[in-house]
Tab-separated table of C-alpha atoms in Angstrom:
chain	number	residue	atom	x	y	z
A	1	UNK	CA	-1.453	10.078	-15.476
A	2	UNK	CA	-2.078	6.311	-15.506
A	3	UNK	CA	-4.263	4.698	-12.883
A	4	UNK	CA	-2.580	2.509	-10.265
A	5	UNK	CA	-3.515	-1.163	-10.078
A	6	UNK	CA	-3.743	-3.563	-7.137
A	7	UNK	CA	-3.937	-7.375	-7.243
A	8	UNK	CA	-4.505	-9.590	-4.229
A	9	UNK	CA	-1.941	-12.403	-4.078
A	10	UNK	CA	-2.455	-14.537	-0.951
A	11	UNK	CA	-2.607	-14.651	2.837
A	12	UNK	CA	-0.749	-16.952	5.195
A	13	UNK	CA	-0.147	-17.306	8.896
A	14	UNK	CA	1.947	-18.884	11.640
A	15	UNK	CA	0.349	-20.003	14.902
A	16	UNK	CA	3.542	-20.426	16.946
A	17	UNK	CA	4.884	-18.130	19.652
A	18	UNK	CA	7.636	-16.048	18.039
A	19	UNK	CA	8.922	-12.486	17.906
A	20	UNK	CA	10.271	-12.854	14.344
A	21	UNK	CA	8.164	-14.556	11.683
A	22	UNK	CA	9.678	-15.583	8.347
A	23	UNK	CA	7.091	-16.348	5.695
A	24	UNK	CA	9.216	-18.105	3.077
A	25	UNK	CA	8.735	-18.219	-0.705
A	26	UNK	CA	5.717	-15.950	-0.851
A	27	UNK	CA	4.092	-15.236	-4.213
A	28	UNK	CA	5.014	-11.725	-5.429
A	29	UNK	CA	3.105	-11.894	-8.709
A	30	UNK	CA	4.434	-10.635	-12.044
A	31	UNK	CA	7.692	-8.660	-11.935
A	32	UNK	CA	7.498	-5.045	-13.152
A	33	UNK	CA	9.802	-2.028	-13.035
A	34	UNK	CA	7.144	-0.081	-11.112
A	35	UNK	CA	5.872	-2.898	-8.908
A	36	UNK	CA	5.274	-2.330	-5.208
A	37	UNK	CA	4.219	-5.042	-2.778
A	38	UNK	CA	1.770	-4.144	-0.028
A	39	UNK	CA	1.894	-6.346	3.067
A	40	UNK	CA	-0.892	-6.226	5.649
A	41	UNK	CA	0.034	-7.693	9.033
A	42	UNK	CA	-2.149	-8.850	11.908
A	43	UNK	CA	-1.594	-10.982	14.987
A	44	UNK	CA	-2.310	-11.677	18.617
A	45	UNK	CA	0.097	-11.451	21.564
A	46	UNK	CA	0.876	-14.588	23.576
A	47	UNK	CA	-0.190	-13.024	26.894
A	48	UNK	CA	-2.793	-10.438	25.824
A	49	UNK	CA	-0.328	-7.582	26.358
A	50	UNK	CA	0.270	-4.738	23.927
A	51	UNK	CA	2.553	-5.418	20.979
A	52	UNK	CA	4.039	-3.352	18.147
A	53	UNK	CA	5.473	-4.256	14.756
A	54	UNK	CA	9.195	-3.396	14.703
A	55	UNK	CA	9.910	-3.988	11.010
A	56	UNK	CA	8.736	-5.703	7.839
A	57	UNK	CA	10.986	-6.743	4.942
A	58	UNK	CA	9.636	-7.931	1.599
A	59	UNK	CA	12.082	-9.797	-0.623
A	60	UNK	CA	14.928	-8.296	1.427
A	61	UNK	CA	13.660	-4.714	1.058
A	62	UNK	CA	12.616	-2.797	4.166
A	63	UNK	CA	8.960	-1.841	3.819
A	64	UNK	CA	7.588	1.572	4.770
A	65	UNK	CA	5.111	1.574	7.646
A	66	UNK	CA	1.942	3.502	6.866
A	67	UNK	CA	-0.338	2.503	9.715
A	68	UNK	CA	0.304	0.344	12.786
A	69	UNK	CA	-2.260	-0.046	15.548
A	70	UNK	CA	-2.748	-2.252	18.605
A	71	UNK	CA	-5.576	-2.936	21.037
A	72	UNK	CA	-6.065	-5.543	23.772
A	73	UNK	CA	-3.178	-7.662	22.499
A	74	UNK	CA	-4.195	-7.567	18.832
A	75	UNK	CA	-2.081	-5.713	16.267
A	76	UNK	CA	-2.621	-4.617	12.647
A	77	UNK	CA	-0.388	-2.797	10.170
A	78	UNK	CA	-0.046	-1.886	6.501
A	79	UNK	CA	3.413	-1.807	4.872
A	80	UNK	CA	4.657	-1.218	1.316
A	81	UNK	CA	7.975	-1.670	-0.516
A	82	UNK	CA	9.284	-1.318	-4.078
A	83	UNK	CA	10.051	-4.845	-5.271
A	84	UNK	CA	10.530	-4.649	-9.049
A	85	UNK	CA	12.174	-8.057	-9.644
A	86	UNK	CA	11.410	-11.652	-8.781
A	87	UNK	CA	8.146	-13.598	-8.653
A	88	UNK	CA	8.566	-14.870	-5.080
A	89	UNK	CA	10.553	-14.205	-1.918
A	90	UNK	CA	10.555	-14.106	1.869
A	91	UNK	CA	8.528	-11.752	4.015
A	92	UNK	CA	9.947	-11.199	7.514
A	93	UNK	CA	7.861	-9.556	10.237
A	94	UNK	CA	9.549	-8.569	13.509
A	95	UNK	CA	7.588	-7.670	16.665
A	96	UNK	CA	8.912	-5.960	19.787
A	97	UNK	CA	8.460	-9.200	21.781
A	98	UNK	CA	6.866	-12.646	21.573
A	99	UNK	CA	3.525	-13.021	19.831
A	100	UNK	CA	1.061	-15.879	19.970
A	101	UNK	CA	0.552	-15.827	16.177
A	102	UNK	CA	0.942	-13.632	13.114
A	103	UNK	CA	-0.619	-13.400	9.673
A	104	UNK	CA	0.212	-11.543	6.481
A	105	UNK	CA	-1.580	-10.818	3.218
A	106	UNK	CA	0.199	-9.594	0.078
A	107	UNK	CA	-0.954	-7.382	-2.781
A	108	UNK	CA	0.962	-6.554	-5.961
A	109	UNK	CA	0.582	-2.988	-7.253
A	110	UNK	CA	1.751	-1.010	-10.285
A	111	UNK	CA	1.560	2.717	-11.008
A	112	UNK	CA	1.742	3.737	-7.331
A	113	UNK	CA	3.423	7.130	-7.015
A	114	UNK	CA	4.485	7.077	-3.364
A	115	UNK	CA	5.136	4.693	-0.488
A	116	UNK	CA	3.506	7.261	1.796
A	117	UNK	CA	-0.241	6.830	2.111
A	118	UNK	CA	-2.447	9.767	1.131
A	119	UNK	CA	-4.825	8.766	3.941
A	120	UNK	CA	-4.976	6.072	6.626
A	121	UNK	CA	-7.068	5.213	9.649
A	122	UNK	CA	-7.915	2.624	12.284
A	123	UNK	CA	-10.889	1.331	14.259
A	124	UNK	CA	-11.405	-0.841	17.353
A	125	UNK	CA	-15.167	-1.433	17.590
A	126	UNK	CA	-17.516	-3.579	15.525
A	127	UNK	CA	-18.504	-2.588	12.889
A	128	UNK	CA	-14.955	-1.452	12.160
A	129	UNK	CA	-15.076	1.652	9.968
A	130	UNK	CA	-13.116	4.631	8.653
A	131	UNK	CA	-13.950	7.445	6.204
A	132	UNK	CA	-11.090	7.047	3.698
A	133	UNK	CA	-10.004	9.564	1.068
A	134	UNK	CA	-8.597	8.132	-2.179
A	135	UNK	CA	-6.908	10.210	-4.899
A	136	UNK	CA	-8.259	9.759	-8.427
A	137	UNK	CA	-6.400	6.869	-10.034
A	138	UNK	CA	-5.252	5.609	-6.617
A	139	UNK	CA	-5.727	2.403	-4.654
A	140	UNK	CA	-6.997	1.442	-1.200
A	141	UNK	CA	-6.424	-1.556	1.064
A	142	UNK	CA	-7.708	-2.592	4.484
A	143	UNK	CA	-7.141	-5.376	7.041
A	144	UNK	CA	-9.380	-6.440	9.930
A	145	UNK	CA	-8.992	-9.005	12.718
A	146	UNK	CA	-10.924	-10.482	15.628
A	147	UNK	CA	-9.930	-13.304	17.944
A	148	UNK	CA	-13.443	-14.757	18.173
A	149	UNK	CA	-12.215	-17.798	16.212
A	150	UNK	CA	-15.373	-18.454	14.233
A	151	UNK	CA	-16.459	-15.059	12.884
A	152	UNK	CA	-16.948	-14.071	9.266
A	153	UNK	CA	-16.612	-10.596	7.811
A	154	UNK	CA	-18.807	-8.423	5.606
A	155	UNK	CA	-17.118	-5.463	3.883
A	156	UNK	CA	-18.543	-2.232	2.474
A	157	UNK	CA	-16.654	0.367	0.446
A	158	UNK	CA	-13.945	-2.065	-0.693
A	159	UNK	CA	-14.118	-5.520	-2.252
A	160	UNK	CA	-13.395	-8.397	0.140
A	161	UNK	CA	-10.338	-10.405	-0.960
A	162	UNK	CA	-10.108	-13.013	1.797
A	163	UNK	CA	-11.860	-14.139	4.966
A	164	UNK	CA	-9.927	-16.656	7.031
A	165	UNK	CA	-9.926	-18.056	10.585
A	166	UNK	CA	-7.179	-20.675	10.582
A	167	UNK	CA	-4.220	-19.284	12.549
A	168	UNK	CA	-4.310	-19.504	16.330
A	169	UNK	CA	-8.086	-19.146	16.438
A	170	UNK	CA	-7.980	-15.635	15.010
A	171	UNK	CA	-10.285	-14.276	12.334
A	172	UNK	CA	-8.761	-12.032	9.672
A	173	UNK	CA	-10.157	-10.499	6.511
A	174	UNK	CA	-8.841	-8.103	3.880
A	175	UNK	CA	-10.256	-5.863	1.168
A	176	UNK	CA	-8.894	-3.679	-1.638
A	177	UNK	CA	-9.831	-1.731	-4.764
A	178	UNK	CA	-8.528	0.719	-7.380
A	179	UNK	CA	-10.449	3.944	-8.052
A	180	UNK	CA	-10.541	5.920	-11.301
A	181	UNK	CA	-12.224	8.894	-9.600
A	182	UNK	CA	-11.606	10.766	-6.346
A	183	UNK	CA	-13.215	9.265	-3.244
A	184	UNK	CA	-13.869	11.646	-0.360
A	185	UNK	CA	-14.821	10.183	3.025
A	186	UNK	CA	-15.449	6.777	1.474
A	187	UNK	CA	-16.970	4.617	4.213
A	188	UNK	CA	-14.800	1.503	4.399
A	189	UNK	CA	-16.248	-0.881	6.951
A	190	UNK	CA	-15.825	-4.467	8.132
A	191	UNK	CA	-18.585	-6.059	10.188
A	192	UNK	CA	-17.817	-9.299	12.050
A	193	UNK	CA	-20.584	-11.823	12.783
A	194	UNK	CA	-18.848	-12.441	16.110
A	195	UNK	CA	-16.614	-9.780	17.583
A	196	UNK	CA	-13.908	-10.307	20.206
A	197	UNK	CA	-11.285	-7.546	20.486
A	198	UNK	CA	-11.718	-6.396	16.852
A	199	UNK	CA	-9.069	-4.274	15.155
A	200	UNK	CA	-8.792	-2.678	11.732
A	201	UNK	CA	-6.508	-0.540	9.571
A	202	UNK	CA	-7.012	1.061	6.145
A	203	UNK	CA	-4.790	3.109	3.819
A	204	UNK	CA	-4.861	4.634	0.348
A	205	UNK	CA	-1.991	5.328	-2.056
A	206	UNK	CA	-1.752	7.777	-4.981
A	207	UNK	CA	-0.907	7.055	-8.636
A	208	UNK	CA	2.200	8.336	-10.390
A	209	UNK	CA	1.619	12.010	-11.224
A	210	UNK	CA	1.821	13.615	-14.669
A	211	UNK	CA	4.620	16.025	-13.668
A	212	UNK	CA	7.155	14.229	-15.855
A	213	UNK	CA	5.364	14.758	-19.217
A	214	UNK	CA	4.446	18.326	-18.202
A	215	UNK	CA	8.086	19.186	-17.608
A	216	UNK	CA	9.091	17.610	-20.946
A	217	UNK	CA	6.504	19.755	-22.725
A	218	UNK	CA	7.835	22.885	-21.009
A	219	UNK	CA	11.408	21.973	-21.947
A	220	UNK	CA	10.384	21.343	-25.543
A	221	UNK	CA	8.621	24.719	-25.768
A	222	UNK	CA	11.615	26.620	-24.340
A	223	UNK	CA	14.052	24.846	-26.633
A	224	UNK	CA	11.926	25.703	-29.657
A	225	UNK	CA	11.889	29.386	-28.659
A	226	UNK	CA	15.665	29.454	-28.163
A	227	UNK	CA	16.328	27.719	-31.478
A	228	UNK	CA	14.105	30.244	-33.250
A	229	UNK	CA	15.999	33.124	-31.636
A	230	UNK	CA	19.405	31.701	-32.585
A	231	UNK	CA	18.230	31.015	-36.126
A	232	UNK	CA	16.919	34.588	-36.621
A	233	UNK	CA	19.971	36.415	-35.248
A	234	UNK	CA	22.580	34.849	-37.588
A	235	UNK	CA	20.515	35.820	-40.636
A	236	UNK	CA	20.274	39.422	-39.436
A	237	UNK	CA	24.026	39.514	-38.754
A	238	UNK	CA	24.907	38.034	-42.154
A	239	UNK	CA	22.687	40.638	-43.855
A	240	UNK	CA	24.436	43.427	-41.938
A	241	UNK	CA	27.926	42.149	-42.867
A	242	UNK	CA	26.902	41.871	-46.525
A	243	UNK	CA	25.619	45.444	-46.592
A	244	UNK	CA	28.773	46.888	-44.955
A	245	UNK	CA	31.067	45.013	-47.373
């Protein structure tokens, strides 16, 4: 089993009132047959009402939703899609109705064994926190937002990758890491210096399992046993024929 990897690429935002946001020509990093792109999404509704993320596509591929949460007009989500080819492409985020702004952050991963998170959680009070489980060899990612407009974030449990407050007066920050060993109830927290309607989501993903090589070994062992049996029987039969003749 090889450990999964995760690389932060960039974050970008759009401060206009839209229901569909197209983030064009986003950096996807180095192409790889086993590459997945993780997209974290956050935003603020135009009227303070509840919003949901309807869909996310990454390079034309529909991304799997793993966590999507909303509170007091803010929304956060974590999405992932297999995107093996290309070094850049569009990311399209669709909401159920008009937002005031939206932001995304992208991470390139390799060696991830499933687009279904092994664990995920959310939080709505500062400090934002969740006890996250991570499989040995797996990865973890988190996104946090606040619409204070001038807050900065401090992370624990994961390494901060960005801290930005440029789109529509919102603050957003992200963190990620890869883990060689199992993490049980890892405290992943984000503390804002100023907190207005904070929101947070975190998720972990497993590595590719070793079931493939194990099955090959089993097949090889069975084949060897069968070949030995076939090889022994013809010799016995030839000896019998020779004796009867």
